[in-house]
mmCIF file of C-alpha atoms in Angstrom:
data_model
loop_
_atom_site.group_PDB
_atom_site.id
_atom_site.type_symbol
_atom_site.label_atom_id
_atom_site.label_comp_id
_atom_site.label_asym_id
_atom_site.label_seq_id
_atom_site.Cartn_x
_atom_site.Cartn_y
_atom_site.Cartn_z
ATOM 1 C CA MET A 1 -22.650 -21.702 42.421
ATOM 2 C CA ASP A 2 -20.604 -22.661 39.382
ATOM 3 C CA PRO A 3 -18.691 -25.876 40.264
ATOM 4 C CA GLU A 4 -15.674 -24.467 38.394
ATOM 5 C CA GLN A 5 -15.461 -21.779 40.966
ATOM 6 C CA ASP A 6 -16.138 -23.944 44.015
ATOM 7 C CA THR A 7 -12.706 -24.371 45.297
ATOM 8 C CA GLY A 8 -13.493 -25.851 48.655
ATOM 9 C CA PRO A 9 -11.769 -24.467 51.831
ATOM 10 C CA VAL A 10 -8.938 -22.209 50.889
ATOM 11 C CA PRO A 11 -6.113 -21.426 53.427
ATOM 12 C CA GLY A 12 -5.745 -17.895 54.324
ATOM 13 C CA PRO A 13 -6.490 -15.260 56.922
ATOM 14 C CA ARG A 14 -9.175 -16.366 59.145
ATOM 15 C CA ILE A 15 -9.221 -13.137 61.144
ATOM 16 C CA PRO A 16 -12.362 -12.909 63.565
ATOM 17 C CA ALA A 17 -15.048 -10.977 61.778
ATOM 18 C CA ARG A 18 -15.550 -7.316 62.813
ATOM 19 C CA GLU A 19 -17.253 -4.426 61.182
ATOM 20 C CA ARG A 20 -14.980 -2.867 58.723
ATOM 21 C CA ASP A 21 -14.148 0.846 58.939
ATOM 22 C CA VAL A 22 -15.242 2.363 55.687
ATOM 23 C CA MET A 23 -12.385 4.701 55.885
ATOM 24 C CA SER A 24 -9.807 2.172 56.559
ATOM 25 C CA ARG A 25 -6.415 2.786 55.327
ATOM 26 C CA PRO A 26 -5.503 1.520 51.776
ATOM 27 C CA VAL A 27 -3.109 -1.161 50.765
ATOM 28 C CA VAL A 28 -0.270 0.124 48.725
ATOM 29 C CA VAL A 29 0.575 -1.774 45.506
ATOM 30 C CA ASP A 30 3.951 -1.777 43.933
ATOM 31 C CA ALA A 31 2.845 -1.281 40.251
ATOM 32 C CA MET A 32 6.346 -1.739 38.840
ATOM 33 C CA GLY A 33 7.275 -4.938 40.341
ATOM 34 C CA GLY A 34 6.773 -8.401 38.779
ATOM 35 C CA ASP A 35 7.332 -9.942 35.513
ATOM 36 C CA HIS A 36 4.123 -8.615 34.030
ATOM 37 C CA GLY A 37 4.167 -5.111 35.619
ATOM 38 C CA PRO A 38 2.698 -2.585 35.314
ATOM 39 C CA ALA A 39 -0.097 -3.711 33.171
ATOM 40 C CA GLU A 40 -1.090 -6.718 35.169
ATOM 41 C CA ILE A 41 -0.414 -5.144 38.531
ATOM 42 C CA VAL A 42 -2.582 -2.258 37.770
ATOM 43 C CA ARG A 43 -5.439 -4.539 36.416
ATOM 44 C CA GLY A 44 -5.137 -6.557 39.740
ATOM 45 C CA ALA A 45 -5.464 -3.400 41.764
ATOM 46 C CA VAL A 46 -8.382 -2.305 40.044
ATOM 47 C CA GLU A 47 -10.065 -5.719 40.485
ATOM 48 C CA ALA A 48 -9.164 -5.715 44.279
ATOM 49 C CA TRP A 49 -11.062 -2.292 44.540
ATOM 50 C CA ARG A 50 -13.937 -3.157 42.220
ATOM 51 C CA GLN A 51 -14.540 -6.728 42.955
ATOM 52 C CA HIS A 52 -13.380 -6.942 46.638
ATOM 53 C CA GLY A 53 -13.840 -3.478 47.962
ATOM 54 C CA VAL A 54 -10.113 -3.194 48.992
ATOM 55 C CA PRO A 55 -8.875 0.394 48.896
ATOM 56 C CA VAL A 56 -5.659 0.587 47.035
ATOM 57 C CA VAL A 57 -2.997 3.152 46.223
ATOM 58 C CA LEU A 58 -0.662 2.339 43.174
ATOM 59 C CA VAL A 59 2.977 3.396 43.456
ATOM 60 C CA GLY A 60 5.217 3.645 40.494
ATOM 61 C CA GLN A 61 5.856 5.927 37.496
ATOM 62 C CA ALA A 62 2.806 8.141 37.627
ATOM 63 C CA GLY A 63 2.481 8.731 33.738
ATOM 64 C CA VAL A 64 2.806 4.978 33.160
ATOM 65 C CA VAL A 65 0.475 3.954 35.798
ATOM 66 C CA ARG A 66 -2.209 6.584 35.063
ATOM 67 C CA GLY A 67 -2.048 5.373 31.446
ATOM 68 C CA GLU A 68 -2.911 1.844 32.435
ATOM 69 C CA LEU A 69 -5.638 3.012 34.632
ATOM 70 C CA ALA A 70 -7.059 4.951 31.766
ATOM 71 C CA ARG A 71 -6.929 1.922 29.469
ATOM 72 C CA LEU A 72 -8.983 -0.047 31.978
ATOM 73 C CA GLY A 73 -11.541 2.965 32.266
ATOM 74 C CA ALA A 74 -10.405 3.579 35.891
ATOM 75 C CA ALA A 75 -8.876 7.073 35.509
ATOM 76 C CA GLY A 76 -9.202 8.841 38.746
ATOM 77 C CA GLU A 77 -10.666 5.852 40.490
ATOM 78 C CA ILE A 78 -7.452 4.782 42.423
ATOM 79 C CA ASP A 79 -4.801 7.015 43.817
ATOM 80 C CA VAL A 80 -1.276 7.104 42.383
ATOM 81 C CA ALA A 81 1.941 7.810 44.343
ATOM 82 C CA HIS A 82 4.832 8.765 41.980
ATOM 83 C CA ALA A 83 8.077 6.973 42.170
ATOM 84 C CA ALA A 84 10.645 7.817 39.614
ATOM 85 C CA ASP A 85 12.716 4.472 39.872
ATOM 86 C CA VAL A 86 12.038 0.806 39.293
ATOM 87 C CA VAL A 87 13.930 -1.963 41.178
ATOM 88 C CA PRO A 88 14.791 -4.609 38.452
ATOM 89 C CA MET A 89 13.765 -8.139 38.978
ATOM 90 C CA THR A 90 17.292 -9.223 38.926
ATOM 91 C CA GLU A 91 18.156 -7.045 41.971
ATOM 92 C CA ARG A 92 18.729 -9.336 44.984
ATOM 93 C CA GLY A 93 18.462 -6.726 47.818
ATOM 94 C CA ALA A 94 21.487 -4.247 48.629
ATOM 95 C CA GLY A 95 21.114 -2.226 45.488
ATOM 96 C CA ALA A 96 17.384 -1.737 46.129
ATOM 97 C CA ILE A 97 18.058 -0.153 49.540
ATOM 98 C CA ARG A 98 20.023 2.501 47.897
ATOM 99 C CA MET A 99 17.310 3.486 45.398
ATOM 100 C CA ALA A 100 15.491 6.065 47.494
ATOM 101 C CA CYS A 101 12.925 6.912 44.949
ATOM 102 C CA SER A 102 11.995 3.454 43.737
ATOM 103 C CA SER A 103 8.291 2.249 43.841
ATOM 104 C CA LEU A 104 9.337 -0.085 46.777
ATOM 105 C CA ALA A 105 10.963 2.619 48.787
ATOM 106 C CA VAL A 106 7.998 5.113 48.183
ATOM 107 C CA GLY A 107 5.489 2.354 49.065
ATOM 108 C CA PHE A 108 7.195 1.422 52.171
ATOM 109 C CA ASP A 109 7.541 4.969 53.325
ATOM 110 C CA LEU A 110 3.679 5.240 53.051
ATOM 111 C CA VAL A 111 3.314 2.238 55.130
ATOM 112 C CA ARG A 112 5.834 3.323 57.694
ATOM 113 C CA ASP A 113 4.367 6.757 57.988
ATOM 114 C CA GLY A 114 0.774 5.323 58.464
ATOM 115 C CA ALA A 115 -0.801 6.541 55.156
ATOM 116 C CA CYS A 116 -1.241 2.955 54.104
ATOM 117 C CA ALA A 117 -1.983 -0.197 56.088
ATOM 118 C CA ALA A 118 0.096 -2.846 54.103
ATOM 119 C CA LEU A 119 2.097 -3.302 51.103
ATOM 120 C CA VAL A 120 1.741 -5.736 48.165
ATOM 121 C CA SER A 121 4.608 -6.481 45.806
ATOM 122 C CA ALA A 122 5.335 -9.030 43.119
ATOM 123 C CA GLY A 123 8.844 -7.662 42.614
ATOM 124 C CA SER A 124 12.171 -9.411 43.357
ATOM 125 C CA THR A 125 11.800 -11.161 46.815
ATOM 126 C CA GLY A 126 15.335 -10.261 47.882
ATOM 127 C CA ALA A 127 14.626 -6.565 47.059
ATOM 128 C CA VAL A 128 11.353 -6.599 48.949
ATOM 129 C CA VAL A 129 12.710 -8.245 51.932
ATOM 130 C CA ALA A 130 15.760 -6.020 52.089
ATOM 131 C CA CYS A 131 13.769 -2.645 51.698
ATOM 132 C CA ALA A 132 11.073 -3.861 54.111
ATOM 133 C CA ALA A 133 13.656 -4.561 56.681
ATOM 134 C CA ASP A 134 15.497 -1.213 55.907
ATOM 135 C CA ARG A 135 12.419 1.027 55.801
ATOM 136 C CA LEU A 136 9.913 -0.592 58.212
ATOM 137 C CA GLY A 137 12.445 -2.471 60.628
ATOM 138 C CA ALA A 138 12.208 -5.933 62.325
ATOM 139 C CA ALA A 139 10.106 -6.635 65.425
ATOM 140 C CA PRO A 140 12.045 -6.503 68.550
ATOM 141 C CA ALA A 141 14.785 -9.339 68.802
ATOM 142 C CA VAL A 142 13.792 -10.756 65.483
ATOM 143 C CA LEU A 143 16.866 -11.590 63.440
ATOM 144 C CA ARG A 144 15.652 -11.952 60.042
ATOM 145 C CA PRO A 145 12.093 -11.797 58.512
ATOM 146 C CA ALA A 146 10.423 -15.062 57.003
ATOM 147 C CA LEU A 147 7.891 -15.770 54.468
ATOM 148 C CA ALA A 148 4.862 -17.799 55.450
ATOM 149 C CA VAL A 149 2.330 -19.483 53.141
ATOM 150 C CA ALA A 150 -0.516 -21.752 54.181
ATOM 151 C CA LEU A 151 -0.688 -24.864 51.996
ATOM 152 C CA PRO A 152 -3.844 -27.093 51.840
ATOM 153 C CA THR A 153 -3.330 -30.615 53.156
ATOM 154 C CA THR A 154 -5.020 -33.986 52.459
ATOM 155 C CA ALA A 155 -6.252 -33.880 56.116
ATOM 156 C CA GLY A 156 -8.481 -30.956 55.139
ATOM 157 C CA GLY A 157 -6.656 -28.202 56.944
ATOM 158 C CA ALA A 158 -3.611 -26.384 56.072
ATOM 159 C CA THR A 159 0.093 -26.341 57.003
ATOM 160 C CA VAL A 160 2.077 -23.174 57.388
ATOM 161 C CA LEU A 161 5.321 -23.402 55.404
ATOM 162 C CA ILE A 162 8.126 -21.049 56.843
ATOM 163 C CA ASP A 163 10.518 -19.792 55.462
ATOM 164 C CA ALA A 164 9.277 -19.745 51.847
ATOM 165 C CA GLY A 165 11.918 -17.643 50.390
ATOM 166 C CA ALA A 166 12.960 -14.444 52.366
ATOM 167 C CA THR A 167 16.178 -15.630 54.057
ATOM 168 C CA VAL A 168 17.957 -18.128 51.981
ATOM 169 C CA ASP A 169 21.074 -18.598 54.330
ATOM 170 C CA PRO A 170 19.844 -18.484 57.745
ATOM 171 C CA THR A 171 21.607 -19.586 60.959
ATOM 172 C CA PRO A 172 20.212 -22.219 63.176
ATOM 173 C CA GLY A 173 18.974 -19.516 65.542
ATOM 174 C CA MET A 174 17.024 -17.803 62.727
ATOM 175 C CA ILE A 175 15.308 -21.178 61.822
ATOM 176 C CA ALA A 176 14.287 -21.488 65.540
ATOM 177 C CA GLN A 177 12.833 -17.902 65.419
ATOM 178 C CA PHE A 178 11.081 -18.814 62.172
ATOM 179 C CA ALA A 179 9.417 -21.854 63.977
ATOM 180 C CA LEU A 180 8.127 -19.262 66.655
ATOM 181 C CA LEU A 181 6.641 -16.906 64.097
ATOM 182 C CA GLY A 182 5.172 -19.800 62.007
ATOM 183 C CA ALA A 183 3.515 -21.204 65.285
ATOM 184 C CA SER A 184 2.127 -17.861 66.268
ATOM 185 C CA TYR A 185 0.865 -17.264 62.708
ATOM 186 C CA ALA A 186 -0.927 -20.707 62.746
ATOM 187 C CA GLN A 187 -2.591 -19.821 65.956
ATOM 188 C CA LEU A 188 -3.671 -16.167 65.079
ATOM 189 C CA VAL A 189 -4.529 -16.837 61.398
ATOM 190 C CA LEU A 190 -5.509 -20.510 61.027
ATOM 191 C CA GLY A 191 -6.929 -20.851 64.504
ATOM 192 C CA VAL A 192 -4.707 -23.723 65.596
ATOM 193 C CA ALA A 193 -4.672 -23.651 69.359
ATOM 194 C CA ASP A 194 -1.492 -25.581 69.853
ATOM 195 C CA PRO A 195 0.483 -25.819 66.560
ATOM 196 C CA ARG A 196 2.614 -28.839 66.081
ATOM 197 C CA VAL A 197 5.957 -27.855 64.338
ATOM 198 C CA GLY A 198 8.025 -30.024 62.183
ATOM 199 C CA LEU A 199 11.667 -29.365 60.842
ATOM 200 C CA LEU A 200 12.051 -30.181 57.266
ATOM 201 C CA SER A 201 14.861 -32.825 56.668
ATOM 202 C CA ILE A 202 15.869 -35.690 54.725
ATOM 203 C CA GLY A 203 14.680 -38.172 57.362
ATOM 204 C CA ALA A 204 12.382 -38.055 60.216
ATOM 205 C CA GLU A 205 14.735 -39.705 62.618
ATOM 206 C CA PRO A 206 16.651 -37.312 65.159
ATOM 207 C CA GLY A 207 19.896 -36.275 64.132
ATOM 208 C CA LYS A 208 19.047 -36.385 60.324
ATOM 209 C CA GLY A 209 20.061 -33.676 57.882
ATOM 210 C CA ASN A 210 22.840 -31.299 57.164
ATOM 211 C CA ARG A 211 24.853 -29.286 59.868
ATOM 212 C CA LEU A 212 22.228 -26.417 59.732
ATOM 213 C CA THR A 213 19.255 -28.716 60.208
ATOM 214 C CA ARG A 214 20.857 -30.693 62.992
ATOM 215 C CA ARG A 215 21.913 -27.618 64.851
ATOM 216 C CA ALA A 216 18.373 -26.190 64.307
ATOM 217 C CA GLU A 217 16.834 -29.348 65.605
ATOM 218 C CA THR A 218 18.995 -29.100 68.912
ATOM 219 C CA LEU A 219 17.637 -25.538 69.325
ATOM 220 C CA LEU A 220 14.074 -26.416 68.576
ATOM 221 C CA ARG A 221 13.971 -29.019 71.189
ATOM 222 C CA GLY A 222 14.458 -26.208 73.769
ATOM 223 C CA MET A 223 11.921 -23.706 72.338
ATOM 224 C CA PRO A 224 8.633 -22.858 73.957
ATOM 225 C CA LEU A 225 6.550 -24.597 71.321
ATOM 226 C CA ARG A 226 5.236 -28.144 70.549
ATOM 227 C CA PHE A 227 8.077 -29.436 68.562
ATOM 228 C CA HIS A 228 7.096 -32.679 66.619
ATOM 229 C CA GLY A 229 10.541 -33.341 65.450
ATOM 230 C CA ASN A 230 11.930 -33.975 61.765
ATOM 231 C CA VAL A 231 9.432 -34.431 58.875
ATOM 232 C CA GLU A 232 10.338 -35.246 55.136
ATOM 233 C CA GLY A 233 9.299 -33.708 51.951
ATOM 234 C CA GLY A 234 6.459 -36.176 51.614
ATOM 235 C CA ASP A 235 4.888 -34.737 54.824
ATOM 236 C CA VAL A 236 4.349 -31.315 53.497
ATOM 237 C CA LEU A 237 0.809 -31.861 52.187
ATOM 238 C CA THR A 238 -0.401 -34.582 54.679
ATOM 239 C CA GLY A 239 -1.160 -32.433 57.625
ATOM 240 C CA ALA A 240 1.299 -34.376 59.808
ATOM 241 C CA VAL A 241 2.170 -31.003 61.392
ATOM 242 C CA ASP A 242 0.621 -27.584 61.420
ATOM 243 C CA VAL A 243 4.034 -25.789 60.718
ATOM 244 C CA ILE A 244 6.873 -26.821 58.628
ATOM 245 C CA VAL A 245 9.904 -24.774 59.286
ATOM 246 C CA THR A 246 13.068 -24.675 56.945
ATOM 247 C CA ASP A 247 15.530 -22.282 55.355
ATOM 248 C CA GLY A 248 14.306 -19.829 52.676
ATOM 249 C CA PHE A 249 16.171 -21.610 49.807
ATOM 250 C CA THR A 250 14.636 -25.139 50.686
ATOM 251 C CA GLY A 251 11.178 -23.640 51.270
ATOM 252 C CA ASN A 252 11.021 -21.755 48.116
ATOM 253 C CA VAL A 253 12.011 -24.953 46.233
ATOM 254 C CA VAL A 254 9.373 -26.797 47.987
ATOM 255 C CA LEU A 255 6.581 -24.144 47.447
ATOM 256 C CA LYS A 256 7.404 -24.045 43.610
ATOM 257 C CA ASN A 257 7.653 -27.753 43.320
ATOM 258 C CA VAL A 258 4.182 -28.135 44.759
ATOM 259 C CA GLU A 259 2.714 -25.531 42.490
ATOM 260 C CA GLY A 260 4.718 -27.072 39.467
ATOM 261 C CA THR A 261 3.540 -30.632 40.391
ATOM 262 C CA VAL A 262 -0.231 -29.481 40.345
ATOM 263 C CA ARG A 263 0.219 -28.060 36.926
ATOM 264 C CA ALA A 264 2.003 -31.073 35.670
ATOM 265 C CA THR A 265 -0.813 -33.266 37.082
ATOM 266 C CA LEU A 266 -3.317 -31.222 35.158
ATOM 267 C CA ALA A 267 -1.255 -31.371 32.056
ATOM 268 C CA LEU A 268 -0.917 -35.272 32.190
ATOM 269 C CA ALA A 269 -4.619 -35.528 33.043
ATOM 270 C CA ALA A 270 -5.372 -33.511 29.855
ATOM 271 C CA ALA A 271 -2.973 -35.737 27.780
ATOM 272 C CA GLU A 272 -5.175 -38.808 28.970
ATOM 273 C CA GLY A 273 -8.380 -37.214 28.149
ATOM 274 C CA VAL A 274 -9.728 -36.230 31.450
ATOM 275 C CA THR A 275 -9.895 -32.551 31.082
ATOM 276 C CA GLY A 276 -13.518 -32.585 32.057
ATOM 277 C CA SER A 277 -12.831 -33.400 35.626
ATOM 278 C CA THR A 278 -14.277 -30.323 37.587
ATOM 279 C CA GLY A 279 -13.077 -31.976 40.775
ATOM 280 C CA LEU A 280 -9.549 -32.168 39.613
ATOM 281 C CA ARG A 281 -9.720 -28.545 38.745
ATOM 282 C CA ARG A 282 -11.012 -27.662 42.094
ATOM 283 C CA VAL A 283 -8.240 -29.336 43.879
ATOM 284 C CA ALA A 284 -5.687 -27.606 41.431
ATOM 285 C CA ARG A 285 -7.156 -24.147 42.314
ATOM 286 C CA ARG A 286 -6.465 -24.783 46.010
ATOM 287 C CA TYR A 287 -2.684 -24.745 45.141
ATOM 288 C CA ASP A 288 -2.713 -21.856 42.682
ATOM 289 C CA PRO A 289 -1.027 -18.698 43.555
ATOM 290 C CA GLU A 290 -4.094 -16.848 42.298
ATOM 291 C CA THR A 291 -6.173 -18.526 45.238
ATOM 292 C CA HIS A 292 -3.502 -17.717 48.180
ATOM 293 C CA GLY A 293 -2.285 -14.473 46.527
ATOM 294 C CA GLY A 294 1.131 -14.582 48.220
ATOM 295 C CA ALA A 295 3.113 -15.017 51.206
ATOM 296 C CA ALA A 296 3.028 -12.798 54.416
ATOM 297 C CA LEU A 297 6.481 -11.498 55.303
ATOM 298 C CA LEU A 298 6.611 -12.070 59.014
ATOM 299 C CA GLY A 299 8.933 -10.475 61.581
ATOM 300 C CA LEU A 300 8.406 -6.935 60.800
ATOM 301 C CA THR A 301 6.581 -3.957 62.284
ATOM 302 C CA ARG A 302 4.168 -3.714 59.472
ATOM 303 C CA THR A 303 2.113 -5.979 57.082
ATOM 304 C CA VAL A 304 3.740 -6.945 53.815
ATOM 305 C CA VAL A 305 2.602 -9.635 51.304
ATOM 306 C CA VAL A 306 4.907 -10.795 48.581
ATOM 307 C CA ALA A 307 3.289 -12.198 45.432
ATOM 308 C CA HIS A 308 4.947 -14.466 42.813
ATOM 309 C CA GLY A 309 7.050 -12.603 40.364
ATOM 310 C CA SER A 310 5.019 -14.058 37.642
ATOM 311 C CA SER A 311 1.653 -12.885 39.120
ATOM 312 C CA ARG A 312 -1.245 -12.062 36.878
ATOM 313 C CA ALA A 313 -4.151 -9.635 37.868
ATOM 314 C CA ALA A 314 -6.172 -12.172 39.742
ATOM 315 C CA THR A 315 -3.295 -13.158 41.903
ATOM 316 C CA ILE A 316 -2.478 -9.525 42.739
ATOM 317 C CA ALA A 317 -6.220 -8.830 43.582
ATOM 318 C CA ARG A 318 -6.121 -11.784 46.022
ATOM 319 C CA ALA A 319 -2.949 -10.681 47.614
ATOM 320 C CA CYS A 320 -4.540 -7.283 48.174
ATOM 321 C CA VAL A 321 -7.486 -9.052 49.937
ATOM 322 C CA VAL A 322 -4.932 -11.015 52.034
ATOM 323 C CA ALA A 323 -3.049 -7.952 53.041
ATOM 324 C CA ARG A 324 -6.174 -6.013 53.882
ATOM 325 C CA ASP A 325 -7.251 -8.938 56.144
ATOM 326 C CA LEU A 326 -3.936 -9.200 57.864
ATOM 327 C CA ALA A 327 -3.747 -5.512 58.464
ATOM 328 C CA GLU A 328 -7.217 -5.152 59.840
ATOM 329 C CA GLY A 329 -6.950 -8.155 62.052
ATOM 330 C CA GLU A 330 -3.827 -6.505 63.371
ATOM 331 C CA VAL A 331 -1.826 -9.694 62.938
ATOM 332 C CA VAL A 332 1.518 -8.078 62.863
ATOM 333 C CA ALA A 333 1.016 -6.316 66.170
ATOM 334 C CA ARG A 334 -0.571 -9.472 67.795
ATOM 335 C CA LEU A 335 2.446 -11.462 66.692
ATOM 336 C CA GLY A 336 4.721 -8.834 68.374
ATOM 337 C CA ASP A 337 2.691 -9.162 71.547
ATOM 338 C CA ARG A 338 3.005 -12.821 71.585
ATOM 339 C CA LEU A 339 6.743 -13.199 70.701
ATOM 340 C CA ALA A 340 9.135 -12.007 73.371
ATOM 341 C CA ILE A 341 11.842 -13.672 71.545
ATOM 342 C CA PRO A 342 15.247 -13.722 73.278
ATOM 343 C CA PRO A 343 18.258 -13.582 70.999
ATOM 344 C CA ALA A 344 18.943 -17.005 69.715
ATOM 345 C CA ARG A 345 22.381 -18.636 70.267
#
């Protein structure tokens, strides 16, 4: 094995192995979303199919998408669903719901109607979340969906960060539900029997934080989960807990800060002449979006994976693999079975 490619344990779906149905439903990929769509998105979908065997359907402006497929020598190799409109990356949500002929709307309809097993998009997170909630619907009693991403830790495992950007202004009750979703995700996907949940705050002592955090802490202490208490930013990658719960605004900042810090460390190392360190690059790869693919949008009735807006082809291909594994492992349905969530106060 090439040491450059040996990334070590990578967090992601660890669904119990089972024989894959050769006729399994495809993953629908939003070809028009992202900063580099449709060229990089189409290339990623082709890689997902050719290199990983993930059946995909590309949804977007058919002429444009088929042109990209032809350029890659993949004409006729991947199905295309036509969608006349494109949701701009600047759209925060409400406008996307009104665009009934967008690639997001058509893609979610394919998932809702059972033609496809999951959806992958690198489009505006706000637009993806809004359309998903509108077209697919939330699981029973779930107030708002949340994005979950597994981050590698120095302890050798992974910590689930939730919410990583779906709901930027949640109520304390929503944060309490995010904790339940994150704990169940850690159990089902990472195989943690009894996940420890920490609430991200500015101090580990009880009662630290702003009003939202303090109220959420009170609710979490009464939830049916193993609540560790407050954790600080320095605990995110240490493995102190199995799940870190926070609001979507803070979680997204944390996620991008982790990724940015890794890139900055590599740049600083290069400036000091240590670019030949394969070990350093292996560590960096574990935190690269190309490795984890994207974040699972939890709390819905179907499988959705949201990739970075800046995603290139390799990241989209990995997101398709994650979406397929989550869908074939029936993680969303199993989450629903586990979560009899009463309305939070």
